[in-house]
Short mmCIF file of C-alpha atoms in Angstrom, two decimals:
data_model
loop_
_atom_site.label_atom_id
_atom_site.label_comp_id
_atom_site.label_asym_id
_atom_site.label_seq_id
_atom_site.Cartn_x
_atom_site.Cartn_y
_atom_site.Cartn_z
CA MET A 236 -50.87 61.08 142.90
CA LEU A 237 -52.69 58.45 142.51
CA THR A 238 -52.68 56.01 146.03
CA TYR A 239 -54.36 52.38 146.09
CA ASN A 240 -53.88 49.75 148.85
CA LEU A 241 -52.51 46.79 146.16
CA LYS A 242 -51.77 43.53 148.10
CA PRO A 243 -48.81 41.60 147.27
CA HIS A 244 -49.47 38.33 149.09
CA THR A 245 -52.28 37.04 146.88
CA ASP A 246 -53.22 35.27 144.23
CA THR A 247 -54.18 38.13 142.12
CA PRO A 248 -50.85 39.75 140.51
CA LEU A 249 -49.89 43.53 141.69
CA TYR A 250 -50.59 44.78 137.86
CA GLU A 251 -53.91 43.59 137.37
CA GLN A 252 -54.72 45.08 141.10
CA LEU A 253 -53.62 48.20 139.68
CA ILE A 254 -55.20 47.97 136.16
CA ARG A 255 -58.68 47.01 138.55
CA ASN A 256 -58.68 50.43 140.54
CA ILE A 257 -57.28 52.35 137.54
CA LYS A 258 -59.96 51.27 135.57
CA GLU A 259 -62.85 51.72 138.52
CA ASP A 260 -61.58 55.70 139.03
CA ILE A 261 -61.77 56.45 135.34
CA SER A 262 -65.52 54.35 135.00
CA SER A 263 -66.20 56.58 138.10
CA GLY A 264 -64.82 59.74 137.08
CA ALA A 265 -62.60 60.02 139.63
CA LEU A 266 -60.13 60.27 136.99
CA ARG A 267 -61.35 62.25 134.26
CA SER A 268 -61.51 62.16 129.80
CA GLY A 269 -58.03 64.12 129.51
CA GLU A 270 -56.13 63.92 133.16
CA ARG A 271 -52.40 63.47 132.55
CA LEU A 272 -51.12 59.87 134.32
CA PRO A 273 -48.47 60.04 137.09
CA SER A 274 -45.57 58.90 134.98
CA LYS A 275 -44.59 55.13 135.59
CA ARG A 276 -41.16 55.78 137.91
CA SER A 277 -43.19 58.31 140.00
CA LEU A 278 -46.36 56.08 140.59
CA ALA A 279 -44.12 52.84 141.29
CA ASP A 280 -42.28 55.19 143.84
CA ASN A 281 -45.70 55.81 145.32
CA LEU A 282 -47.07 52.24 146.00
CA GLY A 283 -43.78 50.99 146.21
CA ILE A 284 -43.09 48.81 143.17
CA SER A 285 -41.60 48.34 140.39
CA THR A 286 -42.26 50.29 137.00
CA ILE A 287 -42.20 47.17 135.00
CA THR A 288 -46.05 46.67 137.36
CA VAL A 289 -46.66 49.95 136.56
CA GLU A 290 -45.44 49.54 132.83
CA ASN A 291 -47.70 46.57 132.14
CA ALA A 292 -50.82 48.09 133.86
CA TYR A 293 -50.10 50.91 131.61
CA GLN A 294 -49.66 48.95 128.25
CA GLN A 295 -53.21 46.79 129.19
CA LEU A 296 -54.73 50.18 129.87
CA ASN A 297 -54.05 51.46 126.44
CA ALA A 298 -54.86 48.63 124.99
CA GLU A 299 -58.22 48.45 126.28
CA GLY A 300 -58.82 51.97 125.12
CA TYR A 301 -59.44 53.42 129.07
CA ILE A 302 -55.51 55.48 128.51
CA THR A 303 -53.81 56.59 125.76
CA SER A 304 -49.95 57.76 125.31
CA ALA A 305 -48.59 60.76 123.39
CA PRO A 306 -44.16 60.33 122.85
CA ARG A 307 -42.87 62.15 125.46
CA ARG A 308 -45.51 63.64 127.04
CA GLY A 309 -47.17 60.75 129.45
CA TYR A 310 -50.59 58.98 129.33
CA PHE A 311 -53.51 60.66 129.41
CA VAL A 312 -57.33 59.33 130.20
CA ALA A 313 -59.42 58.40 127.49
CA ASP A 314 -63.01 59.50 126.77
CA ILE A 315 -64.99 56.51 127.83
CA GLN A 316 -67.94 57.90 127.70
CA SER A 317 -69.25 58.04 124.65
CA PHE A 318 -68.24 53.88 124.88
CA ARG A 319 -70.17 53.33 128.29
CA PRO A 320 -73.43 51.81 127.46
CA VAL A 321 -76.99 53.21 128.68
CA LEU A 322 -78.75 50.43 130.02
CA PRO A 323 -82.57 51.17 130.57
CA GLU A 324 -83.14 50.59 134.07
CA LYS A 325 -85.79 47.13 134.89
CA PRO A 326 -89.35 48.55 135.31
CA VAL A 327 -91.15 47.29 138.76
CA PRO A 328 -95.49 47.36 137.39
CA SER A 329 -96.63 47.99 140.94
CA GLY A 330 -94.42 51.51 140.68
CA ARG A 331 -92.59 50.50 144.14
CA THR A 332 -89.30 50.69 144.43
CA GLU A 333 -87.64 47.11 144.98
CA PRO A 334 -84.26 45.59 145.48
CA ALA A 335 -82.33 44.45 142.13
CA ASP A 336 -82.63 40.87 142.87
CA ALA A 337 -86.00 40.85 143.48
CA PRO A 338 -88.60 39.12 141.17
CA LEU A 339 -90.61 41.07 138.48
CA TYR A 340 -93.57 39.11 139.58
CA THR A 341 -95.06 37.81 142.72
CA VAL A 342 -97.63 35.58 141.06
CA ASP A 343 -96.23 33.98 137.52
CA PHE A 344 -99.26 31.88 135.88
CA SER A 345 -97.18 31.67 132.81
CA ALA A 346 -93.60 30.29 133.64
CA ALA A 347 -93.69 26.43 133.06
CA GLY A 348 -90.63 25.98 134.73
CA THR A 349 -89.66 23.13 137.32
CA ALA A 350 -89.25 23.67 140.92
CA ARG A 351 -85.74 23.74 142.50
CA GLU A 352 -86.53 21.63 145.33
CA ASN A 353 -88.21 18.44 143.27
CA PHE A 354 -84.70 17.43 141.36
CA PRO A 355 -84.15 14.57 143.31
CA PHE A 356 -80.14 15.88 143.22
CA THR A 357 -78.80 13.25 146.01
CA VAL A 358 -79.89 10.67 144.05
CA TRP A 359 -78.14 12.17 140.85
CA ALA A 360 -75.44 13.09 142.55
CA ARG A 361 -74.66 9.28 143.69
CA LEU A 362 -75.34 8.70 140.67
CA SER A 363 -72.85 10.79 139.46
CA ARG A 364 -70.21 9.65 141.36
CA ALA A 365 -70.51 5.79 140.66
CA GLU A 366 -69.94 6.99 137.39
CA LEU A 367 -66.69 9.02 138.10
CA SER A 368 -65.27 6.35 140.24
CA GLY A 369 -66.04 3.37 136.94
CA GLU A 370 -64.70 3.34 134.09
CA PRO A 371 -63.54 7.01 133.87
CA SER A 372 -62.34 6.36 130.48
CA ARG A 373 -65.29 5.65 128.53
CA LEU A 374 -66.84 9.47 130.10
CA VAL A 375 -64.15 10.53 127.46
CA SER A 376 -64.71 8.57 125.07
CA THR A 377 -65.96 9.15 121.59
CA SER A 378 -70.14 9.45 121.98
CA PRO A 379 -71.97 7.84 118.85
CA GLY A 380 -73.89 10.70 116.76
CA ILE A 381 -77.24 9.61 117.72
CA GLY A 382 -76.01 9.18 121.58
CA ILE A 383 -74.82 5.97 123.37
CA PRO A 384 -76.00 2.71 123.13
CA GLU A 385 -76.75 2.31 126.59
CA LEU A 386 -78.85 5.59 127.01
CA ARG A 387 -80.82 4.56 124.12
CA SER A 388 -81.29 1.32 125.04
CA ALA A 389 -82.76 2.51 128.60
CA ILE A 390 -84.90 4.76 126.88
CA ALA A 391 -86.29 2.32 124.60
CA ALA A 392 -87.08 0.20 127.70
CA HIS A 393 -88.88 3.09 129.26
CA LEU A 394 -91.23 4.06 126.46
CA GLN A 395 -92.46 0.40 126.11
CA SER A 396 -93.15 -0.09 129.24
CA PHE A 397 -94.52 3.14 130.30
CA ARG A 398 -96.35 4.78 126.52
CA GLY A 399 -96.40 1.23 125.08
CA ILE A 400 -94.14 1.90 122.16
CA HIS A 401 -91.58 -0.36 121.10
CA CYS A 402 -88.76 0.99 119.27
CA ALA A 403 -85.15 -0.34 118.35
CA PRO A 404 -82.36 1.61 120.26
CA GLU A 405 -81.03 1.85 117.00
CA ASN A 406 -83.52 4.26 116.18
CA ILE A 407 -83.73 6.89 119.10
CA VAL A 408 -81.78 9.45 118.34
CA VAL A 409 -80.35 12.11 121.73
CA GLY A 410 -79.74 15.56 121.58
CA ALA A 411 -79.46 18.44 123.49
CA GLY A 412 -82.79 19.96 123.69
CA THR A 413 -86.04 19.91 121.25
CA GLU A 414 -84.68 22.78 119.10
CA TYR A 415 -81.58 21.27 118.05
CA LEU A 416 -83.51 17.93 117.43
CA TYR A 417 -86.49 20.24 115.00
CA GLY A 418 -83.04 21.44 113.30
CA LEU A 419 -81.96 17.99 112.47
CA LEU A 420 -85.12 17.19 111.19
CA ILE A 421 -85.49 20.01 108.88
CA GLN A 422 -82.32 19.04 107.25
CA LEU A 423 -83.24 15.05 107.23
CA LEU A 424 -86.76 16.37 105.71
CA GLY A 425 -85.93 18.71 103.44
CA PHE A 426 -85.89 22.51 103.34
CA HIS A 427 -88.32 22.93 100.31
CA ARG A 428 -90.78 20.86 102.25
CA ILE A 429 -93.91 22.89 103.97
CA TYR A 430 -93.99 22.13 107.58
CA GLY A 431 -97.16 22.84 109.31
CA VAL A 432 -97.42 23.97 113.19
CA GLU A 433 -100.57 24.23 114.96
CA ASP A 434 -102.81 26.87 115.64
CA PRO A 435 -103.07 27.47 118.52
CA GLY A 436 -99.75 26.11 119.33
CA TYR A 437 -96.48 26.42 120.60
CA ARG A 438 -94.52 29.95 119.77
CA LYS A 439 -91.22 28.11 119.60
CA VAL A 440 -92.03 25.36 117.13
CA SER A 441 -92.64 28.13 114.55
CA ARG A 442 -90.19 30.40 115.66
CA VAL A 443 -87.02 27.63 114.52
CA TYR A 444 -89.22 26.87 111.12
CA GLN A 445 -88.82 30.84 110.33
CA SER A 446 -84.85 30.90 111.73
CA TYR A 447 -84.15 27.99 109.09
CA GLY A 448 -85.65 29.86 106.68
CA VAL A 449 -88.31 26.96 105.62
CA PRO A 450 -91.95 27.45 104.68
CA PHE A 451 -94.61 27.26 107.09
CA ARG A 452 -98.11 27.43 107.39
CA PHE A 453 -100.70 27.88 110.66
CA LEU A 454 -102.66 24.71 110.33
CA PRO A 455 -105.88 25.90 112.46
CA LEU A 456 -107.17 22.34 115.21
CA GLU A 457 -110.57 22.38 113.29
CA LEU A 458 -108.86 21.13 110.53
CA LEU A 459 -107.27 18.43 112.17
CA GLY A 460 -110.57 17.19 112.41
CA THR A 461 -111.65 17.26 108.74
CA ASP A 462 -111.08 14.11 105.85
CA PRO A 463 -106.98 13.98 104.51
CA GLU A 464 -108.57 15.52 100.98
CA THR A 465 -108.93 18.62 102.71
CA LEU A 466 -105.59 18.08 105.02
CA ALA A 467 -104.23 17.81 102.00
CA GLU A 468 -105.16 20.86 100.23
CA THR A 469 -103.63 23.03 102.83
CA GLY A 470 -99.93 22.13 100.64
CA ILE A 471 -98.68 20.86 104.53
CA GLU A 472 -95.60 17.94 104.30
CA VAL A 473 -94.62 17.75 107.96
CA LEU A 474 -97.42 18.89 110.03
CA HIS A 475 -95.67 19.33 114.10
CA THR A 476 -98.76 18.26 116.50
CA SER A 477 -98.93 17.72 120.52
CA PRO A 478 -101.76 15.05 120.26
CA SER A 479 -101.63 13.54 123.71
CA HIS A 480 -102.29 16.61 125.24
CA HIS A 481 -102.08 19.63 122.94
CA PHE A 482 -100.36 23.10 123.83
CA PRO A 483 -101.66 25.49 125.16
CA THR A 484 -105.70 24.38 124.58
CA GLY A 485 -104.98 21.15 126.98
CA ARG A 486 -106.99 19.03 124.21
CA VAL A 487 -106.33 15.35 123.84
CA MET A 488 -107.09 14.41 120.12
CA PRO A 489 -109.94 12.11 119.91
CA ILE A 490 -109.13 8.90 117.40
CA ARG A 491 -111.11 9.51 114.90
CA GLU A 492 -108.72 12.45 114.23
CA ARG A 493 -105.53 10.30 114.55
CA ASN A 494 -106.91 7.82 111.86
CA LEU A 495 -107.29 10.47 109.47
CA LEU A 496 -104.43 12.17 110.11
CA LEU A 497 -102.56 8.59 109.87
CA GLN A 498 -104.28 8.40 106.60
CA TRP A 499 -103.50 12.10 105.31
CA ALA A 500 -99.58 11.06 106.20
CA ALA A 501 -99.50 8.08 104.24
CA GLY A 502 -99.51 9.33 101.42
CA ASN A 503 -97.25 11.68 99.06
CA ASP A 504 -94.37 11.41 101.00
CA ARG A 505 -95.95 13.42 104.29
CA TYR A 506 -94.44 13.00 107.86
CA ILE A 507 -96.03 13.89 111.71
CA ILE A 508 -93.73 14.97 114.40
CA GLU A 509 -95.45 14.16 117.65
CA ASP A 510 -94.26 16.34 120.34
CA ASP A 511 -94.96 14.00 123.61
CA TYR A 512 -93.38 16.78 125.99
CA ASP A 513 -95.30 16.01 129.11
CA SER A 514 -97.47 12.80 128.17
CA GLU A 515 -95.75 11.47 131.93
CA PHE A 516 -98.31 14.22 134.01
CA ARG A 517 -101.41 12.62 133.17
CA MET A 518 -103.54 12.93 136.23
CA VAL A 519 -106.54 10.93 135.55
CA GLY A 520 -106.47 7.64 133.80
CA GLN A 521 -103.95 5.78 131.85
CA PRO A 522 -101.77 7.61 129.52
CA ILE A 523 -102.89 8.42 125.96
CA PRO A 524 -101.79 5.68 123.25
CA SER A 525 -99.37 7.74 120.74
CA LEU A 526 -99.52 8.01 117.33
CA PHE A 527 -96.34 6.61 116.50
CA GLU A 528 -97.26 3.33 118.17
CA SER A 529 -100.36 3.54 116.00
CA ASP A 530 -98.73 4.31 112.62
CA PRO A 531 -98.68 1.33 110.70
CA PHE A 532 -97.03 3.23 107.87
CA GLY A 533 -93.85 4.84 109.27
CA ARG A 534 -94.79 8.59 108.85
CA VAL A 535 -94.81 9.40 112.77
CA ILE A 536 -91.30 10.96 114.15
CA TYR A 537 -91.91 10.48 117.95
CA MET A 538 -90.19 13.42 120.44
CA ASN A 539 -89.53 13.78 124.60
CA THR A 540 -87.45 15.34 126.53
CA PHE A 541 -86.76 15.07 130.00
CA THR A 542 -86.90 19.08 130.81
CA LYS A 543 -90.72 18.12 132.20
CA THR A 544 -89.65 15.23 134.52
CA LEU A 545 -86.63 16.30 135.86
CA ALA A 546 -85.90 20.04 135.24
CA SER A 547 -85.93 22.67 133.06
CA THR A 548 -82.21 23.00 132.91
CA VAL A 549 -81.65 19.55 131.51
CA ARG A 550 -81.00 19.76 128.33
CA ILE A 551 -81.39 15.97 127.22
CA SER A 552 -84.36 14.93 124.38
CA TYR A 553 -84.79 12.38 122.12
CA MET A 554 -86.86 11.07 118.89
CA VAL A 555 -87.52 8.42 117.44
CA LEU A 556 -87.37 7.76 113.54
CA PRO A 557 -89.26 5.49 111.52
CA GLU A 558 -86.69 3.25 109.93
CA GLU A 559 -86.86 4.12 106.57
CA LEU A 560 -85.97 7.68 107.69
CA MET A 561 -83.08 6.58 110.26
CA GLN A 562 -81.49 4.88 107.60
CA ARG A 563 -81.32 8.35 105.26
CA PHE A 564 -80.49 9.82 108.74
CA GLN A 565 -77.23 7.75 109.09
CA GLU A 566 -76.29 8.15 105.59
CA GLN A 567 -77.35 12.27 105.67
CA LEU A 568 -76.08 13.44 109.14
CA SER A 569 -73.98 10.82 110.73
CA PHE A 570 -71.13 12.98 110.89
CA TYR A 571 -72.74 15.43 113.60
CA SER A 572 -71.34 14.81 117.04
CA CYS A 573 -74.01 14.11 119.96
CA THR A 574 -74.87 17.48 121.63
CA VAL A 575 -75.04 16.02 125.25
CA SER A 576 -72.10 15.26 127.51
CA ASN A 577 -71.17 11.79 128.11
CA PHE A 578 -71.07 12.06 131.59
CA GLU A 579 -74.80 13.58 131.25
CA GLN A 580 -75.46 10.48 129.16
CA TYR A 581 -74.29 7.79 131.51
CA THR A 582 -76.18 9.37 134.64
CA LEU A 583 -79.17 9.17 132.63
CA THR A 584 -78.67 5.82 131.68
CA ARG A 585 -78.38 4.35 135.47
CA PHE A 586 -81.41 6.65 136.05
CA LEU A 587 -83.70 5.24 134.08
CA SER A 588 -82.43 1.58 133.96
CA ASP A 589 -82.44 1.41 138.00
CA GLY A 590 -85.95 2.41 138.14
CA TYR A 591 -85.06 5.87 139.53
CA PHE A 592 -87.01 7.52 136.95
CA GLU A 593 -90.33 5.80 137.42
CA ARG A 594 -89.76 6.43 141.38
CA HIS A 595 -89.35 9.71 140.79
CA LEU A 596 -92.61 9.84 138.30
CA ASN A 597 -95.04 8.29 140.09
CA ARG A 598 -93.50 11.01 143.10
CA MET A 599 -94.04 13.62 140.79
CA ARG A 600 -97.77 12.83 139.35
CA ASN A 601 -98.35 12.97 143.50
CA TYR A 602 -97.13 16.09 143.69
CA TYR A 603 -98.18 17.86 140.59
CA ARG A 604 -101.90 16.70 141.67
CA ALA A 605 -101.77 17.62 144.81
CA LYS A 606 -100.65 20.71 143.91
CA ARG A 607 -103.11 21.86 141.47
CA ASP A 608 -105.98 20.56 143.55
CA ARG A 609 -104.66 23.39 146.17
CA ILE A 610 -104.28 26.05 143.42
CA LEU A 611 -108.26 25.23 142.36
CA ARG A 612 -108.86 25.17 145.63
CA SER A 613 -107.61 28.27 146.48
CA LEU A 614 -108.68 29.85 143.29
CA GLU A 615 -112.52 28.37 144.02
CA GLU A 616 -112.46 30.01 147.88
CA SER A 617 -111.41 33.95 146.18
CA ALA A 618 -113.33 36.39 145.11
CA LEU A 619 -112.72 34.93 141.38
CA SER A 620 -114.34 32.39 141.68
CA GLU A 621 -117.76 33.44 140.83
CA HIS A 622 -115.99 34.99 137.75
CA MET A 623 -114.18 31.43 136.43
CA ARG A 624 -114.19 28.76 135.16
CA ILE A 625 -111.79 25.87 134.92
CA ARG A 626 -111.22 23.74 131.47
CA ARG A 627 -108.69 21.01 130.58
CA GLU A 628 -107.59 20.19 134.11
CA ASP A 629 -106.70 16.88 134.52
CA SER A 630 -103.50 16.11 132.16
CA GLY A 631 -100.74 17.99 131.84
CA LEU A 632 -98.89 21.39 134.18
CA HIS A 633 -101.05 24.00 132.84
CA PHE A 634 -104.79 24.38 132.73
CA LEU A 635 -106.75 26.61 131.38
CA MET A 636 -109.15 29.59 133.10
CA GLU A 637 -112.25 31.42 131.15
CA LEU A 638 -113.29 34.55 133.22
CA ASP A 639 -116.91 36.40 132.77
CA MET A 640 -115.34 40.54 132.26
CA LYS A 641 -116.14 43.27 130.02
CA ILE A 642 -112.26 44.34 129.58
CA SER A 643 -110.03 43.08 126.77
CA ASP A 644 -107.57 40.56 127.32
CA ASP A 645 -104.88 43.15 126.67
CA GLN A 646 -105.89 45.64 129.36
CA PHE A 647 -106.31 42.52 131.83
CA ARG A 648 -102.89 41.40 131.63
CA ASP A 649 -101.31 44.43 131.47
CA ARG A 650 -103.59 45.04 135.17
CA CYS A 651 -102.35 42.11 136.45
CA ALA A 652 -98.90 43.19 135.08
CA ALA A 653 -99.19 46.81 137.28
CA ASN A 654 -99.60 44.57 140.22
CA ARG A 655 -97.18 42.20 140.01
CA ILE A 656 -99.01 39.35 138.54
CA ARG A 657 -98.18 37.87 135.31
CA ILE A 658 -100.97 36.11 133.09
CA THR A 659 -101.07 35.34 129.71
CA PRO A 660 -103.89 35.38 127.74
CA LEU A 661 -104.99 31.78 125.31
CA SER A 662 -105.03 34.48 122.47
CA GLN A 663 -101.86 35.00 122.22
CA TYR A 664 -100.20 31.33 121.12
CA TYR A 665 -102.63 32.10 117.80
CA HIS A 666 -101.16 33.70 115.00
CA ASP A 667 -103.88 36.55 114.60
CA PRO A 668 -104.50 36.89 118.38
CA ALA A 669 -107.68 39.33 117.10
CA SER A 670 -109.33 36.49 115.61
CA ALA A 671 -109.29 34.39 118.94
CA PRO A 672 -111.44 33.21 121.67
CA GLN A 673 -111.38 35.59 124.08
CA HIS A 674 -111.19 35.73 128.03
CA ILE A 675 -109.42 32.80 128.16
CA PHE A 676 -106.02 32.55 130.17
CA VAL A 677 -103.29 29.33 130.36
CA ILE A 678 -102.12 29.15 133.98
CA SER A 679 -99.09 27.33 134.13
CA TYR A 680 -98.88 25.61 137.68
CA SER A 681 -94.84 23.44 138.12
CA SER A 682 -93.72 26.62 139.07
CA LEU A 683 -96.93 28.91 140.48
CA ASN A 684 -96.21 30.55 143.76
CA GLU A 685 -98.68 29.47 146.04
CA GLU A 686 -98.51 31.28 149.14
CA ASP A 687 -99.05 34.91 147.66
CA LEU A 688 -102.10 33.35 145.35
CA PRO A 689 -105.02 33.59 147.11
CA GLU A 690 -104.24 37.96 147.70
CA ALA A 691 -103.06 37.63 143.79
CA ALA A 692 -106.80 35.80 142.89
CA ASP A 693 -108.68 38.40 144.86
CA CYS A 694 -106.80 40.97 143.66
CA MET A 695 -107.71 39.91 140.00
CA ALA A 696 -111.40 39.81 140.96
CA GLU A 697 -110.99 43.54 141.24
CA LEU A 698 -109.42 44.17 138.42
CA LEU A 699 -112.09 42.51 136.23
CA ARG A 700 -113.83 45.54 136.69
#
C-alpha cells in the first residue's frame, strides 16, 4: 500500500501533493511499469483523505500519461521509460569531477558580459521606485512603437553631448536588443537587397541575415580601403560595419576609408549600418567621430545599445534613421509595438536625464582601464610574456594577443579547454578560418576572473610547447 506524508495545512492542495509523490515514485522506479495502483477507496482510507482527492489525482496522472486505466480493473503504472529524455553529462575538460553548479572554466577570455557588481543597483532601484510612485497611469499606457518621446529625447541629448551626433528624437527607434532592430531594418530596406558583413566580424550579424533568408556576402576588411568602384563590384547594397572599434580586430577605420565608404553609399540607394557598440570605452584620447555625423547624404544608420554600458541583461538598444528612411519607417512599420516596457523606458530616461549615466560611464571607464592595466601587467609578469605580443589594447573591452607557437590554433584552444581555460582564436571570426591569420587570440576582459589569471597564464606558456 502506498504511504505518503501529506500535509493538509499548507498552500498546496492534497491532490497536488499526492500527484507529486506518485510521480516521484514512478520516475524513480519505486512504482514499476504495469504495477497496479491501490483502488481509490483503499488509498483514501490508508492516507486519511477523501476518495474525491484520490480520484482527482488519478485523473490528472492519467491525463499526463503516468498511469493508465482499465475498465473494471483499476489503474496501472504506465511505461514512461521510453519517453524519458537521456541528457548527456556536462563534460568537464580537465577530467575532474565537479559539482553541478561549478563553472566550466576558471578563466574565460571569451566571455564579454558585464560584472554583476558594476550595475548601479542602488540608483536604479531608487529611480524605479520613483516611477512607481509618480504617475502610474503612464506605465500602463501604450508606448509609441519607436519608444516613448522622453527616452528618445534623452538619448538624443546624450548623443549630442558625448558623440557629437545631432539628431531629432523623432528619428530614433528604441527596441529590445540589436537583433530585433536588425530585423526591422531588413523589413525596411528590403529582403531583395544584398547585405554585407565584415570579414572577420561579429558572427551574430550574419546569422540574423541568414535566419531572415536575405542574401548576404562577407566583405574582407581590406576592401573597405579601396575605391568606391571596387566596392561597388561586390554587389553589396547594405553594409554593416563598426568603424570606431571593429570587432574582433579592434581596428579604428581611418578617415580615408570613411570618406570612401560614404562616397560608395551616396550612389545607387546604398546604406551603411554603423554599429557603435562600445564607443563609450575608448581608453585613450577622445571618442572617434561617427560616420553618421560625417554623412552628408543621409545614408548612414546609427546603432547602439545599453547592454555594454549597463548590463548584458539590459536589452535596450536604439537606432537613428536618416530622415528619408524614418518617413518610410512610419509609413510601413509603424504598426509594430515597442518591445521595451514603459517601466524600463521611464527608468532609463531618468537615469540619462538626471546625469547618472554620464557619471556611471566615467566610473566604468576608470574601472575598465584599471582592470585592463592589471590584466596586462599580470600577463607581462607571467611565463607567457616571452611568447606573446599585445595589440589594439587602447579601445573597447577586448584586445588581441599574438602568440609565438608551433602548434595550431585549434590545438592550443583545445589544450587550454582541457585545463579549464577558454580562449578563442581570431581565425574563428573569419568566414574561412583556414585562410585567416594564425596564432592571434581575442581577449575579452570585461568579466575576466583576475584571481586565477597568473596561474592560467603560466599554464598557457606550458601548453605552447
